[in-house]
Short mmCIF file of C-alpha atoms and ligand atoms in Angstrom, two decimals:
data_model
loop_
_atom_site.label_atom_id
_atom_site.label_comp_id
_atom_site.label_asym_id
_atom_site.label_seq_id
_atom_site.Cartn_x
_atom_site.Cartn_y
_atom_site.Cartn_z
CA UNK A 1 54.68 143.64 127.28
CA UNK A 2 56.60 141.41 125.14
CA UNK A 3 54.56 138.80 122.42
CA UNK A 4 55.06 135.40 122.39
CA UNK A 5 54.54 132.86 119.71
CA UNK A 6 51.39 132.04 119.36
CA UNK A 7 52.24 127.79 118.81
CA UNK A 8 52.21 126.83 115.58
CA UNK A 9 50.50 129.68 113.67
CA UNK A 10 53.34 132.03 112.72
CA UNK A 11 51.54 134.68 115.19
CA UNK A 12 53.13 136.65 117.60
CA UNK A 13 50.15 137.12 120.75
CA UNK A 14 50.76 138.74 123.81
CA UNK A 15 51.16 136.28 126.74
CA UNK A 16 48.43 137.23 128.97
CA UNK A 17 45.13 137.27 127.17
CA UNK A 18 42.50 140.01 128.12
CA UNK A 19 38.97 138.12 129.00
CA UNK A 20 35.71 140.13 128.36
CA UNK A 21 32.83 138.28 129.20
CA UNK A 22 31.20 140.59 131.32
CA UNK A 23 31.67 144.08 129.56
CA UNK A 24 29.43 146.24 128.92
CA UNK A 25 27.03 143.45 131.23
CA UNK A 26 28.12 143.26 134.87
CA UNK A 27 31.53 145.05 134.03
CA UNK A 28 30.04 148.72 133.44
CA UNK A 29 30.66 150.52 130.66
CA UNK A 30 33.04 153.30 132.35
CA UNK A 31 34.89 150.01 134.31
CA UNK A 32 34.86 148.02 130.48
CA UNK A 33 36.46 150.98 128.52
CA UNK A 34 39.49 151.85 132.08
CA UNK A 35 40.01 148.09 132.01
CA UNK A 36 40.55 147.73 127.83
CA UNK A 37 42.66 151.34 128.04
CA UNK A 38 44.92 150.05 130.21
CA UNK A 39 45.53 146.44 129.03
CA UNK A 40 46.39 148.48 125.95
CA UNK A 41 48.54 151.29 127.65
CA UNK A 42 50.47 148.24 129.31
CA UNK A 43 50.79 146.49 125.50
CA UNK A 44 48.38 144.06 125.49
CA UNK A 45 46.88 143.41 122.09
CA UNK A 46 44.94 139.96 122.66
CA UNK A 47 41.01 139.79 123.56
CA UNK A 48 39.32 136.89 124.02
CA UNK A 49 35.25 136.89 123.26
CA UNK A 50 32.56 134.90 122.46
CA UNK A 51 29.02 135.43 120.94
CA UNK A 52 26.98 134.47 123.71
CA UNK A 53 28.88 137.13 125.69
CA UNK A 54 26.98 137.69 128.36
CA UNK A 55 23.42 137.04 127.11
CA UNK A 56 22.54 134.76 130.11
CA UNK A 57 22.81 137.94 132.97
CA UNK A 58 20.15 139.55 134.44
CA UNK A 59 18.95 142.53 132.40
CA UNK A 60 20.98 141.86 128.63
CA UNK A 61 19.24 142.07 125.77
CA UNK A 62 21.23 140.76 123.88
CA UNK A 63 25.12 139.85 123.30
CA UNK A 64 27.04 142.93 124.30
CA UNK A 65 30.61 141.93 124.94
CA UNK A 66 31.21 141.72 120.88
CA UNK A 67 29.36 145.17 120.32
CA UNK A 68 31.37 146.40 123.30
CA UNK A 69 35.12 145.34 121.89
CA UNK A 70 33.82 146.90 118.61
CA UNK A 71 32.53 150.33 119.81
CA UNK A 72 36.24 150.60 121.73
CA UNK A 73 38.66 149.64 118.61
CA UNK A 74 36.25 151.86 116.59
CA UNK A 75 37.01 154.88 118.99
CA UNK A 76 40.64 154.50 119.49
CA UNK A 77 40.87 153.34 115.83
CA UNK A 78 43.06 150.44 116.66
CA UNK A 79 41.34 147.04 115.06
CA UNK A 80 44.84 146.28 113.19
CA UNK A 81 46.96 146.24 116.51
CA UNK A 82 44.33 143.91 118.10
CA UNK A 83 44.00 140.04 118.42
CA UNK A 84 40.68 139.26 118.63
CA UNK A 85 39.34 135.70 119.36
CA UNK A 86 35.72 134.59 119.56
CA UNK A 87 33.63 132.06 119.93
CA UNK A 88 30.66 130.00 118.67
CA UNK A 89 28.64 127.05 119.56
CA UNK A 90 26.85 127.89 122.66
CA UNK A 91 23.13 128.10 122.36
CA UNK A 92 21.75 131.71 122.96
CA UNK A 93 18.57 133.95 122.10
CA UNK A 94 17.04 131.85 118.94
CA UNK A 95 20.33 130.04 118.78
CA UNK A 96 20.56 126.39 119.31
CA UNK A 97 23.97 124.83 120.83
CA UNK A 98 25.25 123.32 117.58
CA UNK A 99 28.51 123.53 115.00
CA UNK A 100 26.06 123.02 112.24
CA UNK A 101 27.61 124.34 108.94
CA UNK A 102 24.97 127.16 108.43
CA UNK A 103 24.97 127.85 112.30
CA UNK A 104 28.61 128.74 112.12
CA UNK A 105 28.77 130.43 108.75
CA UNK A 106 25.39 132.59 109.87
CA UNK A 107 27.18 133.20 113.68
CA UNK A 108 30.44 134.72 112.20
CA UNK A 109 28.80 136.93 110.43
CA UNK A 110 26.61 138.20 113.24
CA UNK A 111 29.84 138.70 115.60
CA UNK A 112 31.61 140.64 112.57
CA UNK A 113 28.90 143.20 112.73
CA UNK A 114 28.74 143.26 116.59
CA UNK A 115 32.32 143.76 116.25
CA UNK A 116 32.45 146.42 113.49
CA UNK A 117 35.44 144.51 111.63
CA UNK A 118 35.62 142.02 108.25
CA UNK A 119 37.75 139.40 110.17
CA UNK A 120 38.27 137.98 113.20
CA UNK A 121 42.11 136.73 114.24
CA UNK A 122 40.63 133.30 116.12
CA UNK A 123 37.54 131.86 116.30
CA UNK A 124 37.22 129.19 118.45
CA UNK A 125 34.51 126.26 118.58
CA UNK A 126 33.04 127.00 122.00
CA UNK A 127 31.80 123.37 122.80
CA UNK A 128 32.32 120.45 120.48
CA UNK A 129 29.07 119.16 118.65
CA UNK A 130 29.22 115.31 118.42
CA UNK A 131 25.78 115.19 116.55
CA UNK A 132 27.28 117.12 113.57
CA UNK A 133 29.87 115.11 111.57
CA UNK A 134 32.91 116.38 112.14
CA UNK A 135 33.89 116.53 108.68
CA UNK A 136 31.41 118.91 108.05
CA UNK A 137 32.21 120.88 110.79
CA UNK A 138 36.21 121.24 110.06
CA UNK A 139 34.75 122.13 106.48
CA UNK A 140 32.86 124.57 107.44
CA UNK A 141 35.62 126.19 109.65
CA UNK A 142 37.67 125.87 106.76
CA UNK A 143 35.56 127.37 104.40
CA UNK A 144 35.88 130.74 107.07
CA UNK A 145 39.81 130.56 106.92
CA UNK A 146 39.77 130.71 102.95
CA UNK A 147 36.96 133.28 102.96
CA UNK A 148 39.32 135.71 104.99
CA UNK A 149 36.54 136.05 107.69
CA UNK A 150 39.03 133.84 110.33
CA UNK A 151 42.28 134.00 110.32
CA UNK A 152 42.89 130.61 113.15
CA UNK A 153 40.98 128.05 114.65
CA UNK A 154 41.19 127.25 118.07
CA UNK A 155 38.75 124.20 120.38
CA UNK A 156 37.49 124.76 123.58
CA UNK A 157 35.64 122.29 125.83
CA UNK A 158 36.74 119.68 123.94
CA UNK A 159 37.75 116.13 125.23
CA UNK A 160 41.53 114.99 124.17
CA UNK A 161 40.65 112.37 121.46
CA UNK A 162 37.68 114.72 119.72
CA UNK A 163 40.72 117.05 119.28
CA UNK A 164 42.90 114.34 118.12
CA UNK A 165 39.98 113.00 115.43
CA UNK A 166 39.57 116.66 114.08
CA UNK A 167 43.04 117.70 113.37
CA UNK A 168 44.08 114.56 112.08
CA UNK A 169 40.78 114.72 110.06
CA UNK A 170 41.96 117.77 109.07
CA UNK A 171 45.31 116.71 108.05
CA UNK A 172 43.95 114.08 105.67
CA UNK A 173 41.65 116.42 104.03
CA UNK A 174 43.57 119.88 103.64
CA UNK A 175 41.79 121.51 105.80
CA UNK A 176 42.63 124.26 108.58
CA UNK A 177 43.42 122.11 111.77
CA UNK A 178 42.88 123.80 115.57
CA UNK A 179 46.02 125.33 116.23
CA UNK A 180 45.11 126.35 119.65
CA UNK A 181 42.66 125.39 122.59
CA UNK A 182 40.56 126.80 125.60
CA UNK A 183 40.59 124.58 128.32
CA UNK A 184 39.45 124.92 132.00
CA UNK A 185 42.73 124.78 133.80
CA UNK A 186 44.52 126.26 136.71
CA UNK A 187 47.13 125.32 139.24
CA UNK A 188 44.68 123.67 141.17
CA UNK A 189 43.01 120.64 139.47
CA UNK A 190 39.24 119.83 140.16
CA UNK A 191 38.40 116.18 142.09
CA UNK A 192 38.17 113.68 139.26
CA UNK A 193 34.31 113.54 139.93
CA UNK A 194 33.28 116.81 139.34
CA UNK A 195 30.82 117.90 137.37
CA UNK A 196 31.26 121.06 134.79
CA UNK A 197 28.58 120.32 132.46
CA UNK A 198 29.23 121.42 129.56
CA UNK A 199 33.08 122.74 130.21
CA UNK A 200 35.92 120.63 129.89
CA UNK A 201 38.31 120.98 132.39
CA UNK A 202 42.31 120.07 131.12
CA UNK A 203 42.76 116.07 131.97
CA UNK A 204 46.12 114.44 131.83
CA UNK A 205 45.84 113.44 128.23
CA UNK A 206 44.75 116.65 127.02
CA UNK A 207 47.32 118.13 127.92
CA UNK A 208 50.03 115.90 126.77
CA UNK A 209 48.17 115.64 123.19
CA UNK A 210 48.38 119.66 123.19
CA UNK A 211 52.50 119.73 124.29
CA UNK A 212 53.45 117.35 122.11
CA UNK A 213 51.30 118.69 119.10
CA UNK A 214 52.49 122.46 119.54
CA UNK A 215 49.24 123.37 120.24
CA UNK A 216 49.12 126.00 122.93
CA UNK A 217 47.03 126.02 126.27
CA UNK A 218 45.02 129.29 126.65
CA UNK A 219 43.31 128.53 129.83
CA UNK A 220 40.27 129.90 131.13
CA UNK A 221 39.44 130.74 134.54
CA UNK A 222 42.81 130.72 135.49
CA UNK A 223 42.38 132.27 139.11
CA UNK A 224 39.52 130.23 139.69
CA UNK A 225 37.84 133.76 140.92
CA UNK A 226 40.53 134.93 142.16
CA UNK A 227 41.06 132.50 145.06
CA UNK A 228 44.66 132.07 145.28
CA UNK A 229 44.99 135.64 146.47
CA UNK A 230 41.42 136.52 148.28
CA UNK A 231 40.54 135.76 152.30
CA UNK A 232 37.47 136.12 150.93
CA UNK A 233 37.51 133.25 148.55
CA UNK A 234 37.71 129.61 149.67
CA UNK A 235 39.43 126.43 147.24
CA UNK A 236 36.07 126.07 145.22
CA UNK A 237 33.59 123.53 146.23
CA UNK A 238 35.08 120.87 143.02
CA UNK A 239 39.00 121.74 143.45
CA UNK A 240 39.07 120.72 147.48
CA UNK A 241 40.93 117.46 147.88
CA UNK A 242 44.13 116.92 150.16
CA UNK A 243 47.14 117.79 146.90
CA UNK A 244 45.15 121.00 146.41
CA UNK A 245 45.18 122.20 150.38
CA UNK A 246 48.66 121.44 150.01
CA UNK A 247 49.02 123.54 146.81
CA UNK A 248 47.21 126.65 148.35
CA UNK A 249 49.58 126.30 151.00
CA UNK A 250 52.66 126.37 148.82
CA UNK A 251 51.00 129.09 146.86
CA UNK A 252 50.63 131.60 149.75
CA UNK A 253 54.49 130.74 151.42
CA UNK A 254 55.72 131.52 147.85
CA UNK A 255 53.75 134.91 147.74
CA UNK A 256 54.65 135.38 151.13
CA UNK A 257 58.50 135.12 150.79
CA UNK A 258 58.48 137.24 147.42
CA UNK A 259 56.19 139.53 148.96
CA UNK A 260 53.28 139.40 145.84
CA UNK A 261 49.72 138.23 145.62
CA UNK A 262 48.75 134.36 145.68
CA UNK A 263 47.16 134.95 141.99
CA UNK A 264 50.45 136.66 141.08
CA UNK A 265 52.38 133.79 141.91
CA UNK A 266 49.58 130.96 139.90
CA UNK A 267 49.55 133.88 136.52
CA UNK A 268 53.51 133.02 136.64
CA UNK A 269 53.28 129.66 136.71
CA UNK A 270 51.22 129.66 133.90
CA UNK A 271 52.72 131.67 131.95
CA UNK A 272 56.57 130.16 132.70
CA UNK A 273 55.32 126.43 132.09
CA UNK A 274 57.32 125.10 129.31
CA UNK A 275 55.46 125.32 126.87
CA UNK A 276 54.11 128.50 128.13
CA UNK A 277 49.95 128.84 128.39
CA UNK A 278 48.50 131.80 127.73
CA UNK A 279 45.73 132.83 130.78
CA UNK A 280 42.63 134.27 129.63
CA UNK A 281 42.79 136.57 132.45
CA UNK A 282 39.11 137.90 133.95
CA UNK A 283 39.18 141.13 135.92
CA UNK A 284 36.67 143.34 137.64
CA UNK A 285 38.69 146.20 138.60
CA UNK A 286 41.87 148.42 137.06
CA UNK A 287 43.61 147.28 140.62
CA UNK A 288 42.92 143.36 139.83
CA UNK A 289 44.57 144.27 135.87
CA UNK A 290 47.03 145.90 136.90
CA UNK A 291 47.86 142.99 139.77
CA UNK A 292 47.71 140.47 137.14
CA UNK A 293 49.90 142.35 134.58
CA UNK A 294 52.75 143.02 137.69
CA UNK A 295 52.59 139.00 137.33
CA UNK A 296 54.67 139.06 134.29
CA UNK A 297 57.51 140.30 136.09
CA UNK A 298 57.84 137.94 138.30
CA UNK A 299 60.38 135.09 137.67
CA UNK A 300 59.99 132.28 139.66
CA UNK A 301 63.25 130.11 140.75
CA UNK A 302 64.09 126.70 139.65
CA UNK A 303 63.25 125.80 143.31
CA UNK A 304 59.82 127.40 143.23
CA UNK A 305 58.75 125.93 140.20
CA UNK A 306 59.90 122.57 141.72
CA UNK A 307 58.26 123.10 144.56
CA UNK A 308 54.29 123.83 143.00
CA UNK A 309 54.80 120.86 140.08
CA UNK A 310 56.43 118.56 142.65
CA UNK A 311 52.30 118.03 144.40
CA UNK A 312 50.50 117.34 140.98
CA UNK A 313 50.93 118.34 137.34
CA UNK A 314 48.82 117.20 134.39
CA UNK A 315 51.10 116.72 131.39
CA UNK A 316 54.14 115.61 133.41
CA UNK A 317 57.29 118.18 132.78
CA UNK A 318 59.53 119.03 129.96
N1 NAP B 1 35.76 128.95 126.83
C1 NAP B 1 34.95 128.95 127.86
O1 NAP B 1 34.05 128.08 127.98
C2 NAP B 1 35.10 130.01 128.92
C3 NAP B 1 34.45 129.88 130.17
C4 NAP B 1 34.63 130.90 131.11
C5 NAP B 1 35.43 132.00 130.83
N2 NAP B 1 36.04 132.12 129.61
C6 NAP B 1 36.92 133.28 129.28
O2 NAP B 1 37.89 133.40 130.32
C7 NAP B 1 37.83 134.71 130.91
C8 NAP B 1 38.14 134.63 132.39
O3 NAP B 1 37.24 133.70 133.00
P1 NAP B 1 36.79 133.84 134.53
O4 NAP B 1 36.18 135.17 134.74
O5 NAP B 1 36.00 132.62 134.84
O6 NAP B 1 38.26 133.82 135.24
P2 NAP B 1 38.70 133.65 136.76
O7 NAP B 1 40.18 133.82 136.74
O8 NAP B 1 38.18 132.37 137.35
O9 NAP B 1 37.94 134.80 137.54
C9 NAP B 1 38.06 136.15 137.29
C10 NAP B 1 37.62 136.84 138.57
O10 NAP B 1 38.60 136.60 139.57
C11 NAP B 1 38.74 137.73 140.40
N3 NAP B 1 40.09 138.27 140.22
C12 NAP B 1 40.82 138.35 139.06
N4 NAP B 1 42.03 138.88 139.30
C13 NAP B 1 42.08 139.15 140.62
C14 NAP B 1 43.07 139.70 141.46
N5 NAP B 1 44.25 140.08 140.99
N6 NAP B 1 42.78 139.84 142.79
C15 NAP B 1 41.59 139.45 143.28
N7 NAP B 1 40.61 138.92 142.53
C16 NAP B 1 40.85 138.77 141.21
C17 NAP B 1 37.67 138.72 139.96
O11 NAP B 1 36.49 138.40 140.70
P3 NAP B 1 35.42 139.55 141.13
O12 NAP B 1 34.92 140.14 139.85
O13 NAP B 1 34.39 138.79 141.86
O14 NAP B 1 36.17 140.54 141.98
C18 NAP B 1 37.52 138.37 138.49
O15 NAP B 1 36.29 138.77 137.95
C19 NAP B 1 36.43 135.23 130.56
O16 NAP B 1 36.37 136.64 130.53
C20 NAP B 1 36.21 134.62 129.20
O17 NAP B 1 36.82 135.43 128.20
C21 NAP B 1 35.89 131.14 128.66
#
């Protein structure tokens, strides 16, 4: 697997991002350890975290995604070849939903002991927290970068212009700026009324902001379960609208004609949009990884490309 550049950070990451919300939870621990083996044995190096990870299922203690990650690099002694991103900002346990200063200095260093290591490569604010001023939240971020504990900074579930006021905030002050995000976005895009609480799904203007800043797209839920390539799994409830039938439909002729999976064909759109996002892939299964990572060798034509932007895009083209 070849790395890409990860925007503006001087990082090379590679450009399909391993998700690992459930291990160790709903993921068992023998399916956790095959599915980080082989993302490694294919040369993946970039997990993506969080430290709520996944306290809210049935039956967990606890977080156990972090403690998970860490037991694995630990065993196959590997910490230096991996990118690890997490998260805080979600409430969990004892643990309000807040970027408070002490919340996030405290947090970091409860996911460095879950996961065994002194730094973490990205740590991403999970939600934005609009009752904290923002200055002393990009302080306290910053304070983490020139510790050594984080290395980037990235936003997720943020709205366009809260991203806009923090980096140029930021900017003014000298302080470490998000140089990456994790949006809700697929091929599909969710009816304008939708509700996602407390995630932000990718709008128009979000997107644009992030292009023309250099700030790449890591985008969650990317197979929106998995639907593009599953009989079993319908448009969900908030993407079905008339462009997005029509996109499903284009979907499955292009997967048809090239003779690949419906998520195959979405995980190389993604990854060929210029400039390219990197998928924070979810899988339950070696087969599903190993689907997924076949993705990346699979070039879609000018005309195909055409084809699935010419319904709807957010961001318009470059
Ligand atoms: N920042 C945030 O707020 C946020 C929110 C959510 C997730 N995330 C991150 O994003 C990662 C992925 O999120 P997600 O799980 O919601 O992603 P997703 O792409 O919507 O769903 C992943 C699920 O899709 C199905 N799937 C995946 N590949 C498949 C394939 N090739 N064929 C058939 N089915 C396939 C599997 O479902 P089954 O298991 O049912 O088979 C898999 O568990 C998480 O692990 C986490 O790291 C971040």
């Amino acid at each position: 697997m070849n790395s890409i550049p990860l925007g503006t950070t001087g990082e090379s990451v590679s450009p399909i991002c391993l998700g690992t919300m459930f291990f160790g939870s709903k993921t068992d621990t023998e399916t956790s350890r095959a599915l980080l083996d082989r993302y490694y044995e294919a040369g993946g190096r970039f997990l993506d975290t969080a430290n709520i990870y996944a306290t809210w299922v049935d039956g967990a203690e606890g977080p156990t995604s972090e403690p998970f990650l860490g037991d694995w690099m630990a065993d196959r002694g590997n910490r230096e070849d991996m990118f690890v991103a997490t998260k805080v900002g979600f409430e969990y346990g004892d643990v309000p939903q807040s970027l408070d200063p002490e919340l996030i200095e405290r947090e970091i260093d409860r996911s460095l002991d879950r996961l065994g290591t002194d730094y973490v490569d990205l740590l991403y604010a999970h939600v934005d927290d609009r009752d904290t001023p923002l200055a002393e939240t990009m302080a306290a971020f910053d304070r983490l970068v020139e510790s050594g504990k984080v290395r980037h900074l990235g936003a997720s579930n943020y709205y366009g212009w809260r991203l806009a006021r923090a980096n140029t905030l930021a900017e003014e002050r000298g302080l470490t700026p998000f140089s990456c995000v994790q949006p809700r976005f697929s091929y599909l895009i969710p009816h304008r009324n939708s509700d996602f609480q407390r995630q932000r799904p990718a709008t128009d203007e979000f997107v644009t902001y992030c292009d023309d800043h250099d700030i790449p797209m890591l985008p969650y839920s990317p197979l929106l379960q998995g639907c593009y390539g599953r009989e079993d799994r319908s448009i969900p409830e908030r993407y079905v609208t008339t462009e997005n039938r029509q996109k499903m439909e284009t979907v499955r002729d292009i997967a048809e004609r090239r003779a690949v999976s419906g998520n195959q064909v979405v995980l190389a759109w993604l990854t060929q949009r210029d400039p390219p996002t990197i998928p924070v892939v979810g899988c339950s299964t070696v087969d599903q990884l190993n689907e997924n990572l076949a993705a990346l060798d699979l070039t879609l034509s000018e005309h195909e490309l055409e084809r699935l932007n010419s319904i709807e895009t957010l961001g318009g083209l470059h």
